[in-house]
Amino acid sequence: MDHFPVFLRVHGRRIVLSGGGEAALAKLRLLLKTAGHITVFSPDPASQIERWADERRLTLVRRAMAPGDTLCAALFYAADEDEAEDARTAAIARADGALVNIVDNLQDSQFITPAIVDRDPVTVAIGTEGAAPVLARAIKADLESRLPAALGPLARIGKSFRKLADALPFGRARRDFWRDYYFSAGPKAIKEGEPAVRDSLDTLLEAHLHREARPGHVHFVGAGPGDPDLLTMKARRVLDEADVVIYDRLISQPILELARREALMINAGKEGFGPSMAQEDINALIVEHAQTGAQVVRLKSGDATVFGRLDEEIDAVDAHQIGWDIVPGITAASASVAAIGQSLTRRQRNSSVRFLTGHDMKGFADHDWATLARPGEVAAIYMGKKSARFIQGRLLMHGADRHTPVTVIENASRPDQRVLETTLDALPAALSAAQMSGPALTLYGLAPREAAAAHIEDRADPLFHTPVSQTQEAL
Ligand code: SAH
C-alpha cells in the first residue's frame, strides 16, 4: 500500500485549487460536497465556477496563484492542466505547508483523491493507487447499485441516537442492536418516513435493553487449505461475526483478513515439530473467552475434524457447558487431488481411501501396511515429510511395488503450490531434493492425470509442475 486511506477532517478548513477548466470543474464538484472553505485561483474561470462563486459556495480569485495564497490550507489541487504552471503552483503550496495533489500526476502528488460512493455520512472511498481508474469506476458503479439510497438518512438518524444506545453494554449487545437497526428495523421503518425511523429506534432499544445477554459460543471452523475462495459461506459468516478468533499456524493471511475488524485475533501457533502453545493452554484460552460471552471462532486448517485434535477442545468446552458447533472445511487431501486432476476413489482401482498421519504423539505412526501395500490402494498422508523414509520402508517390507506412483503437493490451493511427482522407490530422495518448507500432503498411489504428466516432460526441471488448471490452459 503506497497510499494509506484516511478520512481527513476538512470542516471549516481551507481547500485551495488553482485552475479554471475541465479538470478544475471535476475536482470542485467533489470538493463542494465537503464542509471545507474552498478558494479557486484562476484568471479565466469556467462560467460554472463563476456561478458557484456568485452562490457563495466558493471564493474565486481572478488571478494566477502567488506565494502565500495557500497559507493555512489543508489541501491544495494543482488543476491548470499545464505542466509548468502545475509545478509552479504546487511548489508554492508545498512551501506554504499544504498537502499537494497535481491532477493526473501521481508521481508528484502527496495524496490522491479516491472514487467516492456518497451516502453521507456513510462514505466509501475506492483507490487503486492510480493503477486502474476503470476498475475503480466499475467498483463504484457496483456499490452504488447495491447500497440502498436510504443508507444516508438511516446513518444520520442512527448517529443522533448513539448516546441513547450507549445504555446497552459495550460490545456484542450494542453491536446486535445496531445490526438489527441497519439491516432490519431501520430499512422497514424508513418507507414510512423519518419519524417512523426514530420510533423504531426507541422500540428496538427497549427490546434490546430487556434482552438476556447472548451466551458465549464456540464455532470450530475448518478454514480449508489456504485459498480463501475455498472457505464455506458459513465459515465466512461466522468469521464476520466473531468476537475472538483463535487460529493455527497454517491459516493463511487472506483468510485472517476476512475476520471482523474488531475481533481479537489470537495466534495459537501450533507447529508440527517447532515451538508451540500447549494443547491445554489452547483449551483454556477457548474456554476463557467463551465464558465472557464472546462468539469464539476456533479456526483450524483444512477440515477441523481431520488431524486437528478437535475432540480435546470439544471436551474442554463441554466441561464448562459452553455451546459449540462444527463448520466443515475442505481438507488438504481434497485440495491436493484437485490440484493433480485426480479422484480419491475410482471404480476398479480403489473403493476406499485412507487418511493417514505420518507421525503421531508417540513418533512415526504405525498403520495397516500390509493392506496398503496391495496394488491400487490410495492414501492421503498428512504430516508425511519427515516420516517419508519410514513409510517407504514399511510399505516395501510388506510387498508394495517400488514403482507405485506417489505425488506430494506442497501448499495446495495457494499461489505457491508445488507438485512433486515421484515413485515409492524415489520418494525420500525426491523429497529431500525438493526442500519443501510449506505444508505438504503425500498422495500414495496417485500420479497427476496425464495432461499434467505430459507437461512435465517439456520442462527443464522434471520434478515440479504447475497446477493442472494452468497446465490445461497451456496445452
Ligand atoms: N485439518 C487439516 C490437517 C491438519 S494436519 C486438514 O484437514 O487439512 C497438518 C497437515 O495437513 C500438514 O502437515 C500437511 O500434511 C497438511 N496440509 C494442510 N494444509 C495443506 C496445504 N495447503 N497443502 C498441503 N498439505 C496441507
XYZ file of C-alpha atoms and ligand atoms in Angstrom:
501
model
C 0.000 0.000 0.000
C 1.790 3.161 -1.163
C -1.140 5.313 -0.078
C -2.832 4.867 3.272
C -6.549 5.706 3.198
C -7.686 8.111 5.920
C -10.684 10.438 6.257
C -9.341 13.953 6.755
C -11.375 16.440 8.763
C -11.841 19.457 6.449
C -14.724 21.078 8.302
C -14.030 24.840 8.317
C -10.543 24.405 6.818
C -9.207 25.954 3.625
C -9.024 23.918 0.449
C -7.297 25.730 -2.401
C -7.454 24.906 -6.096
C -5.592 26.515 -8.968
C -7.276 26.186 -12.367
C -10.493 27.064 -14.170
C -11.059 24.368 -16.806
C -12.456 20.847 -17.035
C -10.066 19.264 -14.526
C -10.837 22.026 -12.019
C -14.589 21.533 -12.504
C -14.344 17.767 -11.922
C -12.461 18.226 -8.645
C -14.684 21.090 -7.487
C -17.828 19.003 -7.926
C -16.401 16.613 -5.344
C -14.934 19.262 -3.063
C -18.235 21.131 -2.880
C -19.703 18.131 -1.058
C -17.382 18.861 1.861
C -17.713 21.373 4.690
C -14.352 22.951 3.781
C -13.825 26.589 2.671
C -12.882 26.440 -0.983
C -10.787 29.070 -2.755
C -10.168 28.925 -6.518
C -7.391 30.848 -8.273
C -7.962 31.348 -11.994
C -7.526 34.341 -14.308
C -10.026 32.760 -16.692
C -12.547 30.562 -14.844
C -15.318 28.475 -16.467
C -18.744 30.064 -16.122
C -19.885 27.283 -13.750
C -17.135 28.313 -11.317
C -18.326 31.917 -11.524
C -21.844 30.759 -10.733
C -20.633 28.825 -7.674
C -18.783 31.966 -6.581
C -21.985 34.034 -7.013
C -23.844 31.487 -4.891
C -21.082 31.917 -2.275
C -20.257 28.242 -2.379
C -16.614 29.095 -3.023
C -14.263 32.086 -3.138
C -12.997 32.969 -6.614
C -9.773 34.947 -7.065
C -9.304 36.041 -10.687
C -5.559 35.859 -10.978
C -2.757 33.319 -11.024
C -1.686 31.949 -7.685
C 1.149 33.681 -5.809
C 3.284 32.765 -2.788
C 1.320 32.905 0.459
C -2.035 32.122 -1.240
C -2.111 28.661 0.305
C -1.234 29.596 3.867
C -3.208 27.545 6.393
C -4.704 25.407 3.607
C -5.275 21.739 4.425
C -5.278 20.617 0.807
C -4.156 22.043 -2.492
C -5.091 20.930 -6.005
C -2.958 21.944 -8.986
C -5.548 21.712 -11.778
C -4.329 24.068 -14.505
C -3.670 21.135 -16.864
C -0.355 22.736 -17.748
C 2.800 21.025 -16.571
C 4.861 24.151 -15.903
C 2.042 26.046 -14.197
C 1.100 22.987 -12.082
C 4.732 22.625 -10.980
C 4.873 26.313 -10.081
C 1.637 26.359 -8.036
C 2.468 23.027 -6.369
C 5.823 24.447 -5.221
C 4.041 27.437 -3.669
C 1.549 25.195 -1.869
C 4.281 22.897 -0.595
C 6.193 25.897 0.773
C 3.001 27.125 2.450
C 2.606 23.718 4.140
C -0.457 22.326 2.315
C -0.794 18.724 1.157
C -0.495 18.764 -2.625
C -2.323 16.929 -5.392
C -1.409 17.559 -9.011
C -4.204 16.390 -11.273
C -3.144 13.426 -13.427
C 0.345 13.397 -11.931
C 0.533 10.608 -9.391
C 4.308 10.801 -9.128
C 4.482 14.356 -7.783
C 1.297 14.248 -5.711
C 1.347 13.770 -1.949
C -2.184 12.378 -1.885
C -4.737 11.064 -4.347
C -8.493 11.555 -4.435
C -10.369 8.249 -4.380
C -13.515 7.367 -6.297
C -16.331 8.035 -3.836
C -19.684 6.431 -3.133
C -21.573 9.076 -1.230
C -24.292 8.127 1.242
C -23.316 10.894 3.617
C -22.491 10.315 6.467
C -21.542 6.925 5.028
C -18.745 7.369 2.505
C -16.982 4.605 0.619
C -13.620 5.587 -0.855
C -12.091 3.410 -3.580
C -8.442 3.659 -4.532
C -6.326 1.715 -6.990
C -3.067 3.659 -6.449
C -3.680 5.168 -9.864
C -3.247 1.729 -11.454
C -6.736 1.172 -12.810
C -9.197 4.068 -12.803
C -11.531 1.894 -14.903
C -11.618 -0.688 -12.143
C -12.317 1.969 -9.512
C -15.242 3.229 -11.589
C -16.618 -0.300 -12.038
C -16.430 -0.963 -8.293
C -18.082 2.373 -7.617
C -20.936 1.579 -10.013
C -21.388 -1.815 -8.395
C -21.540 -0.356 -4.882
C -23.854 2.457 -5.990
C -26.360 -0.128 -7.192
C -26.049 -2.260 -4.068
C -26.168 0.301 -1.271
C -29.721 1.457 -0.615
C -30.320 5.154 -1.135
C -31.810 5.274 2.375
C -28.484 4.369 3.938
C -27.624 8.053 4.315
C -30.742 9.029 6.293
C -30.569 5.822 8.351
C -26.975 6.553 9.318
C -27.792 10.207 10.072
C -30.691 9.279 12.356
C -28.640 6.457 13.853
C -25.818 8.862 14.651
C -28.142 11.125 16.628
C -29.263 8.072 18.629
C -25.793 6.879 19.565
C -25.780 8.420 23.043
C -29.070 6.713 23.952
C -27.833 3.381 22.646
C -24.859 3.677 24.987
C -27.279 2.457 27.666
C -26.556 -1.000 26.243
C -23.389 -2.702 27.465
C -20.351 -2.138 25.268
C -19.506 -4.886 22.796
C -21.812 -7.544 21.448
C -25.068 -6.167 22.940
C -24.501 -2.815 21.278
C -23.418 -4.390 18.015
C -26.505 -6.599 17.896
C -28.688 -3.551 18.423
C -27.105 -1.636 15.563
C -27.156 -4.652 13.295
C -30.903 -5.025 13.881
C -31.379 -1.335 13.175
C -29.406 -1.103 9.937
C -30.415 -4.397 8.439
C -33.934 -4.973 9.698
C -35.904 -2.377 11.707
C -34.417 0.717 10.010
C -34.989 -0.211 6.358
C -38.554 -1.293 7.199
C -39.390 1.953 9.020
C -37.853 4.350 6.509
C -40.575 3.544 4.000
C -42.968 5.409 6.302
C -40.689 8.409 6.732
C -38.044 9.622 9.138
C -40.282 9.997 12.240
C -41.121 6.292 11.926
C -37.403 5.516 11.980
C -36.998 7.396 15.259
C -39.932 5.480 16.778
C -38.448 2.204 15.588
C -35.165 3.049 17.334
C -36.980 3.658 20.640
C -38.866 0.375 20.365
C -35.778 -1.530 19.343
C -33.691 -0.136 22.203
C -36.381 -1.059 24.695
C -36.425 -4.620 23.360
C -32.643 -4.937 23.441
C -32.355 -3.491 26.967
C -34.608 -6.244 28.257
C -32.987 -8.997 26.287
C -30.956 -11.642 28.024
C -27.247 -11.468 27.231
C -26.315 -13.895 24.478
C -24.212 -16.701 25.927
C -20.713 -17.395 24.669
C -20.358 -19.921 21.882
C -17.531 -21.685 20.081
C -17.546 -22.411 16.354
C -14.903 -24.962 15.372
C -14.298 -23.844 11.821
C -12.423 -25.580 9.020
C -10.597 -22.840 7.113
C -9.702 -25.065 4.158
C -6.233 -25.472 2.651
C -5.438 -21.760 2.232
C -7.287 -20.329 -0.763
C -9.956 -18.014 0.720
C -12.282 -18.978 -2.149
C -12.384 -22.456 -0.657
C -13.980 -21.244 2.584
C -17.619 -22.212 3.050
C -20.225 -19.452 3.166
C -20.908 -20.452 6.743
C -17.239 -20.089 7.684
C -17.268 -16.606 6.172
C -20.368 -15.642 8.091
C -19.104 -16.766 11.488
C -15.758 -15.059 10.824
C -17.648 -11.925 10.044
C -19.473 -12.086 13.376
C -16.633 -13.308 15.587
C -15.536 -11.529 18.760
C -12.456 -13.685 19.142
C -10.594 -15.747 16.539
C -8.088 -18.324 17.783
C -6.161 -19.610 14.797
C -3.478 -22.119 13.899
C -0.141 -21.525 12.217
C -1.316 -22.878 8.871
C -4.142 -20.360 8.438
C -3.304 -18.078 5.518
C -3.235 -14.293 5.809
C -6.021 -13.659 3.230
C -8.353 -15.762 5.386
C -7.443 -13.950 8.590
C -8.274 -10.699 6.856
C -11.873 -11.829 6.466
C -12.433 -11.744 10.222
C -14.376 -8.844 11.682
C -12.000 -5.886 12.041
C -12.694 -5.523 15.750
C -12.247 -9.221 16.501
C -9.465 -10.168 18.871
C -7.047 -12.310 16.829
C -5.053 -14.871 18.782
C -2.330 -16.973 17.176
C -2.304 -20.375 18.828
C 0.611 -21.224 16.507
C 0.753 -24.982 16.865
C 3.692 -26.288 14.851
C 4.323 -29.915 13.994
C 7.835 -30.004 15.377
C 8.706 -26.455 16.395
C 7.714 -24.450 19.460
C 4.008 -24.403 20.084
C 1.350 -23.460 22.568
C 0.465 -26.473 24.718
C -2.911 -28.032 23.866
C -4.128 -27.445 27.441
C -3.327 -23.741 27.093
C -5.300 -23.555 23.854
C -8.249 -25.318 25.512
C -8.085 -22.894 28.443
C -7.936 -19.920 26.084
C -11.058 -21.023 24.186
C -12.981 -21.596 27.418
C -11.829 -18.334 28.990
C -13.092 -16.236 26.066
C -16.372 -18.109 25.598
C -17.111 -17.648 29.297
C -17.060 -13.875 28.868
C -19.959 -14.276 26.420
C -17.788 -13.979 23.304
C -18.563 -15.653 19.994
C -15.328 -17.558 19.540
C -14.153 -18.895 16.206
C -11.590 -21.642 16.612
C -10.047 -21.627 13.166
C -8.269 -24.786 12.051
C -6.676 -25.527 8.723
C -8.441 -27.815 6.260
C -11.282 -29.615 7.971
C -11.325 -29.270 11.746
C -12.162 -32.952 12.170
C -9.071 -34.249 10.345
C -5.902 -34.498 12.464
C -6.961 -31.377 14.302
C -7.064 -32.504 17.960
C -10.621 -31.307 17.875
C -12.019 -33.719 20.452
C -9.746 -32.417 23.174
C -11.016 -28.902 22.579
C -14.651 -30.011 22.446
C -14.224 -31.890 25.745
C -12.836 -28.749 27.376
C -15.724 -26.632 26.095
C -18.278 -29.279 27.105
C -16.846 -29.439 30.596
C -17.888 -25.811 31.033
C -21.339 -26.203 29.452
C -20.463 -23.866 26.602
C -22.354 -24.275 23.335
C -20.392 -25.236 20.228
C -20.739 -26.400 16.657
C -18.504 -27.593 13.844
C -18.282 -25.821 10.491
C -16.783 -28.292 7.998
C -13.932 -27.260 5.735
C -12.089 -28.590 2.714
C -9.363 -30.922 3.877
C -5.860 -30.876 2.362
C -6.487 -34.261 0.696
C -9.404 -32.842 -1.319
C -7.429 -29.782 -2.386
C -4.439 -31.956 -3.298
C -6.251 -34.433 -5.556
C -7.962 -31.472 -7.189
C -4.522 -29.982 -7.866
C -3.448 -33.051 -9.847
C -6.788 -33.631 -11.552
C -7.414 -36.990 -9.889
C -10.106 -38.706 -7.802
C -9.544 -40.095 -4.348
C -11.567 -43.201 -5.269
C -12.124 -44.808 -8.625
C -14.146 -47.810 -9.764
C -11.983 -50.875 -10.190
C -8.972 -49.164 -8.723
C -9.788 -48.425 -5.104
C -13.149 -48.459 -3.346
C -11.753 -46.970 -0.174
C -9.186 -44.324 0.660
C -7.183 -43.820 3.828
C -6.241 -40.609 5.557
C -3.018 -41.304 7.448
C -0.751 -39.226 9.586
C 2.982 -39.639 9.132
C 3.638 -39.114 12.792
C 1.578 -39.183 15.939
C 2.215 -38.232 19.554
C 4.500 -41.242 20.011
C 6.616 -40.636 16.890
C 6.205 -42.188 13.439
C 2.704 -43.604 13.228
C 2.022 -47.285 12.592
C -0.681 -48.406 10.183
C -2.055 -51.460 8.427
C 0.853 -51.513 5.970
C 0.022 -54.962 4.576
C -3.357 -53.786 3.267
C -1.969 -50.515 1.966
C 0.824 -52.321 0.111
C -1.719 -54.077 -2.189
C -1.980 -52.829 -5.778
C -4.392 -49.952 -6.433
C -4.555 -48.692 -2.830
C -4.670 -44.928 -2.306
C -3.772 -42.969 0.819
C -3.574 -39.298 1.681
C -0.670 -38.932 4.079
C -0.730 -35.850 6.305
C 2.406 -34.629 8.059
C 4.333 -37.117 5.966
C 7.526 -35.253 5.035
C 9.747 -36.284 7.919
C 8.358 -39.812 8.017
C 8.758 -40.480 4.267
C 11.627 -42.930 4.670
C 9.843 -44.799 7.449
C 6.638 -45.080 5.416
C 8.550 -46.191 2.336
C 10.405 -48.853 4.336
C 7.231 -50.290 5.849
C 5.382 -50.427 2.535
C 8.263 -52.080 0.676
C 8.691 -54.554 3.506
C 5.035 -55.538 3.079
C 5.486 -56.114 -0.639
C 4.405 -52.805 -2.202
C 5.567 -52.262 -5.809
C 8.521 -49.885 -5.750
C 7.143 -48.160 -8.874
C 3.869 -47.232 -7.148
C 3.202 -43.584 -8.047
C 3.468 -41.047 -5.236
C 2.691 -37.332 -5.589
C 3.496 -34.726 -2.978
C 1.542 -31.472 -3.089
C 3.001 -28.567 -1.155
C 0.864 -25.518 -0.311
C -2.162 -26.993 -2.069
C -4.552 -24.302 -3.374
C -2.150 -21.483 -2.512
C -0.323 -19.270 -5.010
C 2.960 -21.039 -4.160
C 1.568 -24.557 -4.726
C 4.127 -27.123 -5.957
C 3.545 -30.645 -7.188
C 6.280 -33.250 -6.874
C 5.719 -36.385 -8.933
C 7.714 -39.435 -7.902
C 7.504 -43.146 -7.016
C 7.617 -45.032 -3.747
C 11.181 -46.028 -4.562
C 12.410 -42.458 -5.078
C 10.221 -40.707 -2.508
C 12.731 -39.902 0.287
C 15.417 -38.702 -2.131
C 12.946 -36.638 -4.189
C 11.550 -35.051 -1.041
C 14.894 -34.051 0.362
C 15.966 -32.654 -3.033
C 12.755 -30.609 -3.209
C 13.391 -28.894 0.156
C 9.748 -28.186 0.826
C 9.169 -25.735 3.641
C 5.370 -25.384 3.374
C 2.680 -27.860 4.465
C 2.711 -30.840 2.134
C 0.386 -33.744 1.543
C 1.600 -37.049 0.131
C -0.807 -38.887 -2.163
C 0.241 -42.531 -2.185
C -0.925 -44.488 -5.224
C -1.753 -41.464 -7.388
C 0.129 -39.693 -10.174
C -1.006 -36.444 -11.753
C -3.501 -37.084 -14.537
C -1.890 -37.458 -17.958
C -2.320 -33.885 -19.135
C -0.188 -32.699 -16.250
C 2.337 -35.525 -16.593
C 2.898 -34.773 -20.293
C 3.613 -31.199 -19.400
C 6.390 -32.170 -17.005
C 8.466 -33.598 -19.842
C 8.564 -30.228 -21.557
C 10.020 -28.519 -18.564
C 13.631 -28.010 -17.622
C 13.004 -29.158 -14.066
C 11.302 -32.537 -14.402
C 10.373 -32.791 -10.730
C 7.917 -29.965 -10.491
C 4.996 -28.839 -12.494
C 2.303 -26.272 -12.214
C -1.269 -26.982 -11.098
C -3.360 -28.885 -13.614
C -5.630 -25.947 -14.297
C -2.697 -23.913 -15.575
C -1.266 -26.869 -17.439
C -4.512 -27.427 -19.267
C -4.611 -23.830 -20.317
C -1.110 -24.174 -21.687
C -1.929 -27.232 -23.761
N -7.044 -30.371 9.476
C -6.101 -30.284 8.378
C -4.885 -31.104 8.639
C -4.049 -30.626 9.796
S -2.575 -31.544 9.993
C -6.790 -30.660 7.077
O -7.913 -31.149 7.103
O -6.208 -30.440 6.016
C -1.419 -30.569 9.085
C -1.044 -31.255 7.808
O -2.045 -31.054 6.836
C 0.205 -30.717 7.153
O 1.371 -31.270 7.731
C 0.020 -31.158 5.726
O 0.313 -32.523 5.577
C -1.476 -31.000 5.564
N -1.828 -29.704 4.937
C -2.503 -28.684 5.495
N -2.673 -27.673 4.612
C -2.087 -28.073 3.469
C -1.922 -27.495 2.184
N -2.408 -26.273 1.898
N -1.262 -28.194 1.248
C -0.774 -29.421 1.510
N -0.909 -30.028 2.695
C -1.549 -29.374 3.675
